[in-house]
Coordinates of C-alpha atoms in Angstrom, one line a residue:
M767 CA -31.1 -7.2 -39.4
L768 CA -34.6 -6.6 -38.0
R769 CA -35.0 -7.4 -34.4
Q770 CA -38.2 -8.7 -32.9
L771 CA -39.8 -6.2 -30.6
F772 CA -42.2 -6.9 -27.8
S773 CA -44.7 -4.7 -26.0
F774 CA -45.7 -3.8 -22.5
N775 CA -49.1 -3.4 -21.1
G776 CA -50.7 0.0 -20.6
G777 CA -49.0 3.3 -21.3
V778 CA -50.3 6.6 -22.8
K779 CA -49.3 8.9 -25.6
P780 CA -49.3 12.5 -24.4
D781 CA -48.2 15.4 -26.5
P782 CA -44.4 15.2 -26.6
N783 CA -43.7 19.0 -26.8
K784 CA -40.0 18.3 -27.7
G785 CA -39.5 20.5 -30.7
A786 CA -38.9 23.8 -29.1
S787 CA -35.9 22.8 -27.1
T788 CA -34.1 20.9 -29.9
R789 CA -33.9 23.8 -32.5
E790 CA -30.5 24.9 -31.2
P791 CA -27.5 22.9 -30.1
I792 CA -26.4 22.4 -26.5
A793 CA -25.1 25.7 -25.0
R794 CA -22.5 25.8 -22.2
L795 CA -23.9 27.9 -19.4
P796 CA -21.4 30.3 -17.7
L797 CA -20.5 29.9 -14.0
P798 CA -22.8 31.6 -11.5
P799 CA -21.4 33.9 -8.7
Q800 CA -21.8 31.0 -6.3
L801 CA -22.0 27.3 -6.6
I802 CA -24.0 25.2 -4.1
I803 CA -22.9 21.6 -4.3
P804 CA -25.0 19.3 -2.1
L805 CA -23.0 16.4 -0.6
H806 CA -25.9 14.0 -1.0
Q807 CA -27.0 13.7 -4.6
H808 CA -27.6 10.0 -5.0
I809 CA -29.1 6.9 -3.4
G810 CA -27.0 5.7 -0.5
G811 CA -24.8 7.2 2.2
T812 CA -24.1 10.9 2.4
P813 CA -20.4 11.7 1.4
R814 CA -18.2 13.1 4.1
P815 CA -17.0 16.7 3.5
L816 CA -13.3 17.0 2.8
V817 CA -13.1 20.8 2.8
K818 CA -14.0 23.7 5.2
A819 CA -14.8 27.3 4.9
G820 CA -11.8 29.3 3.6
D821 CA -10.2 26.4 1.7
R822 CA -9.1 26.9 -1.9
V823 CA -10.3 24.2 -4.3
L824 CA -9.5 23.3 -8.0
H825 CA -11.7 22.1 -10.8
G826 CA -12.2 18.3 -10.3
Q827 CA -11.0 18.2 -6.7
R828 CA -12.9 15.9 -4.4
I829 CA -14.9 17.9 -1.8
G830 CA -16.9 14.9 -0.5
A831 CA -15.6 11.4 0.0
A832 CA -17.9 8.4 -0.6
D833 CA -19.4 7.1 2.7
G834 CA -19.0 3.3 2.2
N835 CA -19.6 1.3 -0.9
V836 CA -23.2 2.5 -1.5
S837 CA -22.2 6.0 -2.0
S838 CA -20.4 8.2 -4.5
A839 CA -17.9 11.1 -4.3
V840 CA -18.6 14.8 -5.0
H841 CA -16.3 17.2 -6.8
A842 CA -15.8 20.9 -7.4
P843 CA -17.0 22.0 -10.8
T844 CA -14.4 24.9 -10.9
S845 CA -11.6 26.5 -9.0
G846 CA -12.4 29.0 -6.2
T847 CA -12.8 29.5 -2.5
V848 CA -15.1 27.5 -0.2
V849 CA -17.4 30.1 1.4
A850 CA -19.3 27.7 3.7
V851 CA -20.2 24.1 4.4
E852 CA -23.7 24.4 5.7
P853 CA -27.3 23.2 5.1
R854 CA -28.9 24.8 2.0
L855 CA -32.3 24.4 0.3
M856 CA -32.6 21.3 -1.9
P857 CA -34.5 20.8 -5.2
H858 CA -37.2 18.7 -3.5
A859 CA -41.0 19.2 -3.0
S860 CA -40.5 18.9 0.8
G861 CA -38.5 22.2 0.9
L862 CA -36.0 20.6 3.2
S863 CA -32.3 21.6 3.5
A864 CA -29.2 19.4 3.3
M865 CA -25.5 19.9 3.9
A866 CA -23.8 21.5 0.9
V867 CA -20.4 23.0 0.0
V868 CA -20.7 26.6 -1.2
I869 CA -17.9 27.7 -3.6
E870 CA -17.2 31.1 -4.9
P871 CA -15.6 30.7 -8.4
D872 CA -12.4 32.7 -9.0
G873 CA -12.9 32.7 -12.8
L874 CA -9.6 30.9 -13.5
D875 CA -11.0 27.4 -13.7
L876 CA -7.7 25.9 -12.6
R877 CA -7.8 22.0 -12.8
I878 CA -6.2 19.5 -10.5
E879 CA -3.5 17.3 -12.1
R880 CA -5.2 14.3 -13.6
E881 CA -3.9 11.0 -12.5
P882 CA -3.7 8.5 -15.4
F883 CA -5.8 5.4 -14.9
D884 CA -5.1 2.4 -17.1
W885 CA -8.6 0.9 -17.2
H886 CA -7.6 -1.6 -19.9
A887 CA -5.3 -3.4 -17.5
A888 CA -7.3 -2.8 -14.3
T889 CA -9.5 -5.4 -12.8
P890 CA -13.3 -4.8 -12.7
G891 CA -13.1 -4.1 -9.0
E892 CA -10.5 -1.4 -9.5
V893 CA -12.5 0.2 -12.3
R894 CA -15.6 0.2 -10.0
D895 CA -13.6 1.9 -7.3
H896 CA -12.4 4.5 -9.8
L897 CA -15.9 5.2 -10.9
R898 CA -17.1 5.6 -7.3
D899 CA -14.4 8.1 -6.6
A900 CA -15.2 9.9 -9.9
G901 CA -18.8 10.5 -8.7
V902 CA -20.5 8.6 -11.6
V903 CA -24.1 7.9 -10.8
G904 CA -27.2 7.1 -12.9
L905 CA -28.3 10.2 -14.8
G906 CA -31.6 8.9 -15.9
G907 CA -33.4 9.9 -12.7
A908 CA -32.7 7.2 -10.2
V909 CA -29.1 8.5 -9.5
F910 CA -28.0 5.0 -8.2
P911 CA -24.2 4.7 -7.9
S912 CA -23.1 3.2 -11.2
H913 CA -20.2 1.2 -9.9
L914 CA -22.6 -1.0 -7.9
K915 CA -24.6 -1.8 -11.1
L916 CA -21.4 -2.8 -13.0
S917 CA -21.3 -6.2 -11.5
A918 CA -23.0 -9.5 -12.2
G919 CA -26.3 -10.1 -10.4
T920 CA -27.6 -13.2 -8.8
A921 CA -27.6 -14.9 -12.2
G922 CA -23.8 -14.9 -12.1
S923 CA -23.4 -13.4 -15.5
T924 CA -24.9 -10.7 -17.7
D925 CA -26.3 -11.6 -21.1
T926 CA -27.6 -8.2 -22.3
L927 CA -26.6 -4.7 -21.6
V928 CA -29.4 -2.2 -22.3
I929 CA -28.6 1.5 -23.0
N930 CA -31.7 3.6 -22.4
G931 CA -32.1 6.4 -25.0
A932 CA -35.9 6.3 -25.0
E933 CA -36.5 9.6 -23.1
C934 CA -40.2 9.2 -23.2
E935 CA -41.5 12.0 -21.0
P936 CA -42.8 15.2 -22.6
F937 CA -40.6 18.3 -22.9
I938 CA -37.4 16.5 -21.9
T939 CA -34.8 16.4 -24.7
C940 CA -31.4 16.3 -22.9
D941 CA -30.7 12.7 -23.9
D942 CA -31.8 13.3 -27.5
M943 CA -29.4 16.2 -27.9
L944 CA -26.6 14.3 -26.2
M945 CA -27.0 11.3 -28.5
R946 CA -26.9 13.6 -31.5
S947 CA -23.6 15.3 -30.4
E948 CA -21.8 12.6 -28.4
A949 CA -22.9 9.3 -30.1
L950 CA -19.4 7.9 -30.5
D951 CA -18.3 8.4 -26.9
I952 CA -21.7 7.1 -25.6
L953 CA -21.1 3.8 -27.5
R954 CA -17.5 3.7 -26.3
G955 CA -18.7 4.0 -22.7
A956 CA -21.2 1.2 -23.5
Q957 CA -18.3 -1.0 -24.7
V958 CA -16.5 -0.5 -21.5
M959 CA -19.5 -1.4 -19.4
R960 CA -20.1 -4.5 -21.6
K961 CA -16.5 -5.6 -20.9
M962 CA -16.9 -5.1 -17.2
L963 CA -20.2 -7.1 -17.2
A964 CA -18.9 -9.7 -19.7
A965 CA -22.2 -9.2 -21.6
R966 CA -22.9 -10.9 -24.8
Q967 CA -24.6 -8.0 -26.5
V968 CA -25.4 -4.3 -26.1
L969 CA -28.9 -3.0 -27.1
V970 CA -29.4 0.7 -27.4
G971 CA -33.1 1.6 -27.4
V972 CA -34.2 4.9 -29.0
E973 CA -37.8 6.0 -29.6
D974 CA -38.9 6.5 -33.2
N975 CA -39.6 10.2 -32.5
K976 CA -35.8 10.8 -32.4
P977 CA -34.6 10.1 -35.9
D978 CA -31.6 12.3 -35.7
A979 CA -30.3 10.6 -32.6
A980 CA -30.9 7.2 -34.0
A981 CA -29.0 8.1 -37.2
A982 CA -26.1 9.4 -35.2
L983 CA -25.9 6.3 -33.1
K984 CA -26.1 4.0 -36.1
A985 CA -23.2 5.9 -37.8
A986 CA -21.1 5.7 -34.6
A987 CA -21.8 2.0 -34.4
A988 CA -20.7 1.5 -38.0
E989 CA -17.5 3.4 -37.2
L990 CA -16.7 1.2 -34.2
S991 CA -17.5 -2.0 -36.2
D992 CA -18.6 -3.8 -33.1
A993 CA -21.0 -6.7 -33.9
S994 CA -22.2 -6.8 -30.3
L995 CA -23.7 -3.2 -30.6
D996 CA -27.3 -3.0 -31.9
I997 CA -29.2 0.3 -32.2
V998 CA -32.9 -0.5 -31.9
V999 CA -35.7 2.0 -32.7
V1000 CA -38.7 1.3 -30.5
P1001 CA -42.3 2.7 -30.8
T1002 CA -43.0 6.0 -29.0
R1003 CA -45.2 5.3 -26.0
Y1004 CA -44.9 6.7 -22.4
P1005 CA -43.3 5.3 -20.2
A1006 CA -41.2 3.3 -22.7
G1007 CA -38.2 4.9 -20.9
G1008 CA -38.8 2.9 -17.7
A1009 CA -36.1 0.3 -17.2
K1010 CA -38.5 -2.7 -16.9
Q1011 CA -40.7 -1.5 -19.8
L1012 CA -37.7 -1.0 -22.1
I1013 CA -36.2 -4.4 -21.2
R1014 CA -39.6 -5.9 -22.0
V1015 CA -39.7 -4.2 -25.4
L1016 CA -36.2 -5.1 -26.4
T1017 CA -35.8 -8.6 -24.9
G1018 CA -39.3 -9.9 -24.1
I1019 CA -38.2 -10.5 -20.5
E1020 CA -40.8 -9.4 -18.0
V1021 CA -39.2 -8.8 -14.6
P1022 CA -41.8 -9.8 -12.0
H1023 CA -42.6 -8.3 -8.6
G1024 CA -39.8 -8.4 -6.1
R1025 CA -37.1 -9.3 -8.7
R1026 CA -34.4 -7.3 -10.5
S1027 CA -33.4 -7.4 -14.1
T1028 CA -30.0 -8.7 -13.1
D1029 CA -31.7 -11.9 -11.9
Y1030 CA -32.4 -12.5 -15.6
G1031 CA -29.0 -11.5 -17.0
V1032 CA -30.0 -8.0 -18.1
Q1033 CA -28.6 -4.6 -16.9
C1034 CA -29.8 -1.2 -17.9
F1035 CA -28.0 2.2 -18.0
N1036 CA -28.9 5.7 -19.3
V1037 CA -27.0 7.1 -22.3
A1038 CA -25.7 10.0 -20.2
T1039 CA -24.4 7.5 -17.7
A1040 CA -22.5 5.7 -20.4
L1041 CA -20.9 9.0 -21.5
A1042 CA -20.0 9.8 -17.9
V1043 CA -18.3 6.4 -17.5
W1044 CA -16.2 7.0 -20.7
N1045 CA -15.2 10.5 -19.6
A1046 CA -14.2 9.3 -16.1
L1047 CA -12.1 6.3 -17.4
E1048 CA -10.6 7.7 -20.6
H1049 CA -10.2 11.4 -19.7
G1050 CA -10.0 11.3 -15.9
E1051 CA -13.0 13.7 -15.8
P1052 CA -15.2 13.4 -12.7
L1053 CA -18.9 14.1 -13.0
T1054 CA -19.2 17.8 -12.4
R1055 CA -21.5 18.9 -15.2
R1056 CA -24.6 17.6 -16.9
I1057 CA -27.0 18.5 -19.8
V1058 CA -30.3 20.1 -18.6
T1059 CA -33.4 20.8 -20.7
V1060 CA -35.0 24.2 -19.9
A1061 CA -38.5 24.3 -21.4
G1062 CA -42.0 25.4 -20.8
N1063 CA -42.9 29.0 -20.1
V1064 CA -39.5 30.5 -21.1
E1065 CA -38.4 32.8 -24.0
R1066 CA -35.6 30.5 -25.2
P1067 CA -36.2 26.8 -24.6
R1068 CA -32.9 25.0 -24.9
N1069 CA -30.5 22.4 -23.6
F1070 CA -27.7 23.8 -21.4
D1071 CA -24.4 22.2 -20.3
V1072 CA -24.7 23.2 -16.6
A1073 CA -22.2 23.0 -13.8
I1074 CA -23.6 20.9 -10.9
G1075 CA -24.4 23.3 -8.0
T1076 CA -25.6 26.2 -10.3
P1077 CA -28.7 27.9 -8.7
I1078 CA -31.8 27.1 -10.7
G1079 CA -32.8 30.8 -10.8
F1080 CA -29.5 31.5 -12.7
V1081 CA -30.4 28.8 -15.3
F1082 CA -33.8 30.3 -15.8
E1083 CA -32.4 33.8 -16.2
H1084 CA -30.4 32.6 -19.3
A1085 CA -33.5 30.9 -20.7
G1086 CA -35.7 34.0 -20.2
L1087 CA -38.3 33.1 -17.6
K1088 CA -41.7 34.7 -18.5
P1089 CA -43.4 36.8 -15.8
D1090 CA -46.7 34.8 -15.7
T1091 CA -44.9 31.6 -14.5
D1092 CA -46.7 30.2 -11.5
T1093 CA -44.7 27.0 -10.8
L1094 CA -41.2 25.6 -11.4
I1095 CA -40.8 21.9 -11.9
M1096 CA -37.7 19.7 -11.8
G1097 CA -38.4 16.9 -14.3
G1098 CA -41.2 16.5 -16.8
P1099 CA -44.9 17.2 -16.4
M1100 CA -45.7 13.5 -15.6
M1101 CA -43.1 12.6 -13.0
G1102 CA -41.5 16.0 -12.0
V1103 CA -41.6 17.6 -8.6
P1104 CA -42.4 21.2 -7.8
L1105 CA -39.4 23.2 -6.7
P1106 CA -39.5 25.1 -3.4
G1107 CA -37.5 28.1 -4.7
V1108 CA -35.1 29.3 -7.4
E1109 CA -32.2 29.3 -5.0
A1110 CA -32.1 25.5 -5.0
P1111 CA -29.2 24.1 -7.0
V1112 CA -28.9 21.9 -10.1
V1113 CA -28.0 18.4 -8.9
K1114 CA -26.9 15.2 -10.7
A1115 CA -30.6 14.1 -10.9
T1116 CA -31.7 17.3 -12.7
N1117 CA -32.5 16.4 -16.3
C1118 CA -35.1 19.1 -16.9
L1119 CA -36.3 22.4 -15.5
L1120 CA -39.8 23.1 -16.6
A1121 CA -41.6 26.5 -16.1
S1122 CA -45.4 26.2 -15.8
S1123 CA -48.1 28.8 -16.5
P1124 CA -51.9 28.8 -16.4
A1125 CA -52.0 28.8 -20.2
L1126 CA -49.5 26.0 -20.6
F1127 CA -50.8 23.8 -17.7
P1128 CA -54.3 24.8 -16.8
P1129 CA -55.3 24.3 -13.1
P1130 CA -56.5 20.8 -12.4
E1131 CA -60.2 20.2 -12.5
P1132 CA -62.0 19.5 -9.2
E1133 CA -61.6 15.9 -8.0
M1134 CA -64.7 13.8 -8.3
P1135 CA -65.6 10.4 -6.9
C1136 CA -64.1 7.3 -8.4
I1137 CA -66.6 5.6 -10.8
R1138 CA -64.5 2.4 -11.1
C1139 CA -64.3 2.6 -14.8
G1140 CA -61.0 0.7 -14.9
E1141 CA -59.3 3.2 -17.3
C1142 CA -56.4 3.5 -14.8
A1143 CA -55.9 -0.2 -14.7
R1144 CA -55.8 -0.4 -18.5
A1145 CA -53.2 2.4 -18.6
C1146 CA -50.9 1.1 -15.8
P1147 CA -47.6 -0.2 -17.3
A1148 CA -46.8 -2.1 -14.1
D1149 CA -50.0 -4.2 -14.4
L1150 CA -51.4 -2.9 -11.1
Q1151 CA -55.0 -2.0 -10.0
P1152 CA -54.7 1.7 -9.3
F1153 CA -58.3 2.1 -8.2
E1154 CA -57.8 -0.5 -5.5
L1155 CA -54.6 1.2 -4.4
Y1156 CA -56.4 4.5 -4.3
W1157 CA -59.2 3.2 -2.1
H1158 CA -56.8 1.6 0.4
A1159 CA -54.5 4.6 0.4
R1160 CA -57.4 7.0 1.0
S1161 CA -58.8 5.0 3.8
R1162 CA -55.3 4.6 5.3
N1163 CA -55.5 0.9 5.0
F1164 CA -51.8 0.6 4.2
G1165 CA -51.5 -3.1 4.8
R1166 CA -54.1 -3.8 2.0
A1167 CA -52.3 -1.3 -0.2
Q1168 CA -49.1 -3.3 0.1
E1169 CA -51.0 -6.5 -0.7
Y1170 CA -51.9 -4.9 -4.0
H1171 CA -48.1 -4.2 -4.6
L1172 CA -48.1 -0.5 -3.9
F1173 CA -44.3 -0.4 -4.1
D1174 CA -44.3 -1.8 -7.6
C1175 CA -45.9 1.6 -8.7
I1176 CA -43.3 3.6 -10.6
E1177 CA -45.3 6.8 -10.2
C1178 CA -45.4 7.4 -13.9
G1179 CA -48.7 9.2 -13.7
C1180 CA -50.5 7.3 -16.5
C1181 CA -53.4 6.4 -14.2
A1182 CA -54.0 10.1 -13.3
Y1183 CA -53.6 11.1 -16.9
V1184 CA -56.5 9.0 -18.1
C1185 CA -58.7 9.3 -15.0
P1186 CA -62.1 10.8 -16.0
S1187 CA -62.7 11.9 -12.3
H1188 CA -59.5 13.9 -12.3
I1189 CA -58.2 12.1 -9.2
P1190 CA -54.5 12.8 -8.4
L1191 CA -53.9 9.1 -8.0
V1192 CA -50.1 9.4 -7.8
D1193 CA -50.3 11.8 -4.9
Y1194 CA -52.3 9.2 -2.9
Y1195 CA -49.7 6.6 -3.7
R1196 CA -46.8 8.8 -2.7
Y1197 CA -48.7 9.6 0.6
A1198 CA -49.2 5.9 1.3
K1199 CA -45.6 5.1 0.6
S1200 CA -44.3 7.9 2.9
E1201 CA -46.7 6.8 5.7
I1202 CA -45.5 3.2 5.4
W1203 CA -41.9 4.3 5.4
A1204 CA -42.6 6.5 8.5
R1205 CA -44.3 3.7 10.3
E1206 CA -41.4 1.3 9.5
R1207 CA -38.9 3.9 10.9
D1208 CA -41.0 4.3 14.0
K1209 CA -41.3 0.5 14.3
D1210 CA -37.5 0.1 13.9
A1211 CA -36.9 2.8 16.5
A1212 CA -39.4 1.1 18.9
D1213 CA -37.8 -2.3 18.4
S1214 CA -34.4 -0.9 19.0
A1215 CA -35.6 0.8 22.2
R1216 CA -37.3 -2.4 23.4
E1217 CA -34.1 -4.4 22.7
R1218 CA -32.1 -1.8 24.7
F1219 CA -34.6 -2.0 27.6
E1220 CA -34.6 -5.8 27.6
F1221 CA -30.8 -5.9 27.5
R1222 CA -30.6 -3.4 30.4
N1223 CA -33.0 -5.6 32.4
W1224 CA -31.1 -8.7 31.5
R1225 CA -27.8 -7.1 32.5
A1226 CA -29.2 -5.9 35.8
E1227 CA -30.6 -9.4 36.5
R1228 CA -27.3 -11.0 35.6
E1229 CA -25.3 -8.6 37.9
K1230 CA -27.8 -9.4 40.7
E1231 CA -27.3 -13.2 40.2
E1232 CA -23.5 -12.8 40.0
K1233 CA -23.5 -10.8 43.2
A1234 CA -25.7 -13.4 45.0
A1235 CA -23.4 -16.1 43.8
R1236 CA -20.3 -14.3 45.1
L1237 CA -22.0 -13.8 48.5
A1238 CA -23.0 -17.4 48.7
A1239 CA -19.5 -18.5 47.8
R1240 CA -18.1 -16.3 50.6
S1241 CA -20.6 -17.6 53.1
A1242 CA -19.8 -21.1 52.2
A1243 CA -16.1 -20.5 52.5
K1244 CA -16.3 -19.1 56.1
P1245 CA -17.6 -22.3 57.9
A1246 CA -15.1 -24.3 55.9
A1247 CA -12.2 -22.1 57.1
K1248 CA -13.5 -22.1 60.7
T1249 CA -13.7 -25.9 60.6
A1250 CA -10.2 -26.1 59.2
D1251 CA -8.9 -23.8 62.0
V1252 CA -10.5 -25.9 64.7
A1253 CA -9.2 -29.0 63.1
D1254 CA -5.7 -27.6 63.0
S1255 CA -5.8 -26.4 66.7
A1256 CA -7.3 -29.7 68.1
P1257 CA -4.9 -31.6 70.4
S1258 CA -3.5 -34.9 69.4
P1259 CA -5.1 -38.2 70.6
A1260 CA -2.5 -38.7 73.3
D1261 CA -2.9 -35.1 74.6
A1262 CA -6.6 -35.4 74.5
Q1263 CA -6.5 -38.7 76.5
A1264 CA -4.1 -37.1 79.1
A1265 CA -6.3 -34.0 79.5
A1266 CA -9.6 -35.9 79.5
P1267 CA -10.2 -35.8 83.3
A1268 CA -9.6 -32.0 83.3
T1269 CA -11.8 -31.1 80.3
T1270 CA -15.1 -32.4 81.4
D1271 CA -16.4 -28.8 81.6
P1272 CA -17.3 -27.4 78.1
K1273 CA -16.3 -23.9 79.0
K1274 CA -13.0 -25.1 80.2
A1275 CA -12.5 -27.1 77.0
L1276 CA -13.1 -24.0 74.9
I1277 CA -10.7 -21.9 76.9
E1278 CA -8.0 -24.5 76.7
A1279 CA -8.5 -24.8 72.9
A1280 CA -8.2 -21.1 72.5
M1281 CA -5.1 -21.0 74.7
A1282 CA -3.6 -23.8 72.6
R1283 CA -4.2 -21.9 69.4
A1284 CA -2.6 -18.8 70.9
R1285 CA 0.4 -20.7 72.0
A1286 CA 0.8 -22.3 68.5
Q1287 CA 0.6 -18.9 66.9
K1288 CA 3.1 -17.4 69.3
E1289 CA 5.5 -20.3 68.9
A1290 CA 5.2 -20.0 65.1
A1291 CA 5.9 -16.2 65.3
A1292 CA 8.8 -16.8 67.7
A1293 CA 10.3 -19.4 65.4
K1294 CA 9.9 -17.1 62.4
N1295 CA 11.5 -14.1 64.2
T1296 CA 14.2 -15.8 66.3
D1297 CA 17.0 -15.1 63.9
A1298 CA 16.1 -11.4 63.8
L1299 CA 16.1 -10.8 67.7
T1300 CA 19.1 -9.6 69.6
P1301 CA 20.1 -11.3 72.9
D1302 CA 18.4 -8.5 74.9
Q1303 CA 15.3 -8.7 72.9
Q1304 CA 15.2 -12.5 73.3
A1305 CA 15.5 -12.1 77.1
Q1306 CA 12.6 -9.7 77.2
V1307 CA 10.5 -12.1 75.1
D1308 CA 11.4 -15.0 77.4
A1309 CA 10.4 -13.0 80.5
A1310 CA 7.1 -12.0 78.9
E1311 CA 6.4 -15.6 78.0
A1312 CA 7.1 -16.7 81.6
R1313 CA 4.7 -14.1 82.9
R1314 CA 2.0 -15.3 80.6
K1315 CA 2.6 -18.9 81.6
R1316 CA 2.3 -18.1 85.3
A1317 CA -0.9 -16.2 84.6
A1318 CA -2.3 -19.2 82.7
D1319 CA -1.3 -21.6 85.5
L1320 CA -3.0 -19.4 88.1
L1321 CA -6.2 -19.3 86.0
A1322 CA -6.1 -23.0 85.6
E1323 CA -5.7 -23.6 89.4
K1324 CA -8.6 -21.2 90.1
Q1325 CA -10.9 -23.0 87.7
T1326 CA -9.9 -26.4 89.1
A1327 CA -10.6 -25.2 92.7
N1328 CA -14.1 -23.9 91.6
A1329 CA -15.0 -27.0 89.7
P1330 CA -17.7 -29.3 91.5
A1331 CA -16.5 -32.6 93.0
D1332 CA -19.2 -34.6 91.1
P1333 CA -18.9 -34.4 87.3
S1334 CA -22.6 -35.0 87.0
A1335 CA -23.4 -31.9 89.1
G1336 CA -21.4 -29.8 86.6
Q1337 CA -23.4 -31.2 83.8
N1338 CA -26.7 -30.5 85.6
D1339 CA -25.6 -26.9 86.2
A1340 CA -24.8 -26.5 82.6
A1341 CA -28.1 -27.9 81.5
R1342 CA -29.9 -25.5 83.9

């Protein structure tokens, strides 16, 4: 049955240069003297190291545990001894280092005991956890943890599963050779993913410049007799291998800015990812090796089955690197990144190692001013305006660049490929993106610091208010207690009436009140301790009390003798 195909805007048709590396079958590369396995090889959190220097490891043993759900485990590609767990150079244009586990192979390749996993009876969640622990990530370049993509999107269900076998970039043929040799297992992996997603159909897209791969997939589909599988040959045009572009060609669905394909019931995986899913579920084989195309300025261009962690220099040695090589690239000529050194390792994202020379890739011509011809806009597969993005990125007007949807750019290089002024447009876009990300990080750090400062001030103000409230409460409690004490020690009305003639002097009244409180306290203490005193002690207490009473009577007589005869005179003296 013929399927209706659609088209995407833009795109270019560079020289494919794929014939040299497809003349021979895939060769299994031997193990190097040392394997350098980076812990962080995918989008998401960095796995936690599970080994230390001096530990013995086996083939397939986990050496890095997934850090949360947006992460994936890392495994040892062979048995040997852990030499170090330390930062090592990474295959990135920045030349930065990252934490890696360095293993010295013992040559025995002893495997861990594989635990059977019945994925037929397991729930989708259990299957996703198993794939996470098996280290399966997207092998088409994005290296997104695959278990996260194997779930329904916001649409609630998946209608179409797209398996990407387009492989549109020049020189890269690893997927082509994989489809020729492992077509049946690739489709079996696609069936597993379709079951997990509950998808209605599976569309496998292959460019028409890969007839052998398309024939192998069609034969495998006939063997499986699965009506939901459809092998679709699409026209060759770069970048037809982009996820949104291939979805557009196969389904006619155009995923707009800010949306994902899962919002429209479509999910896309690479053919190598489908094979990795099948190997992990059916054979219990974690992702420790991948197919890498070695091409360009080498004696023997070929595809190699390489253990992850193999130094790139070791791979080029087996391909015969020519002496006039001036640049090493990971990836293809359109989207690849220059390598900082041959000691960097092969990682899960390494699909191609390309050697450049002045004869193969002549130096770029001098950059000239933009003439606003619009060729870049006509070639852009994301329907952007590259010349506007270029002007805003060059003038560091990053806000305007974002208004022109800078982050929708997939950095395919089509605009720079057709630019008559030889402007490296993608470099400007990458620069603008990195600056925006850096400013966002700085803004987040500043916001966090401001929030901490404001919280500190708020806490200090709160403590100050609480302290003031406690002091006010204590200050209010003291007069109340004093008033209560005075009220308790005040004489009864009868006593006050009897003592009225003798307490006309304020000083005398205060003295008498104090003496009354003292007597009340002594009587209470005497009543409390009466049972505990011996007769001798009680006699001593009575004698002391008699002496105090005599002293009090003498003081009262003295004060009475010194008091004036006229009460008003005493009041006048007090006033004066």
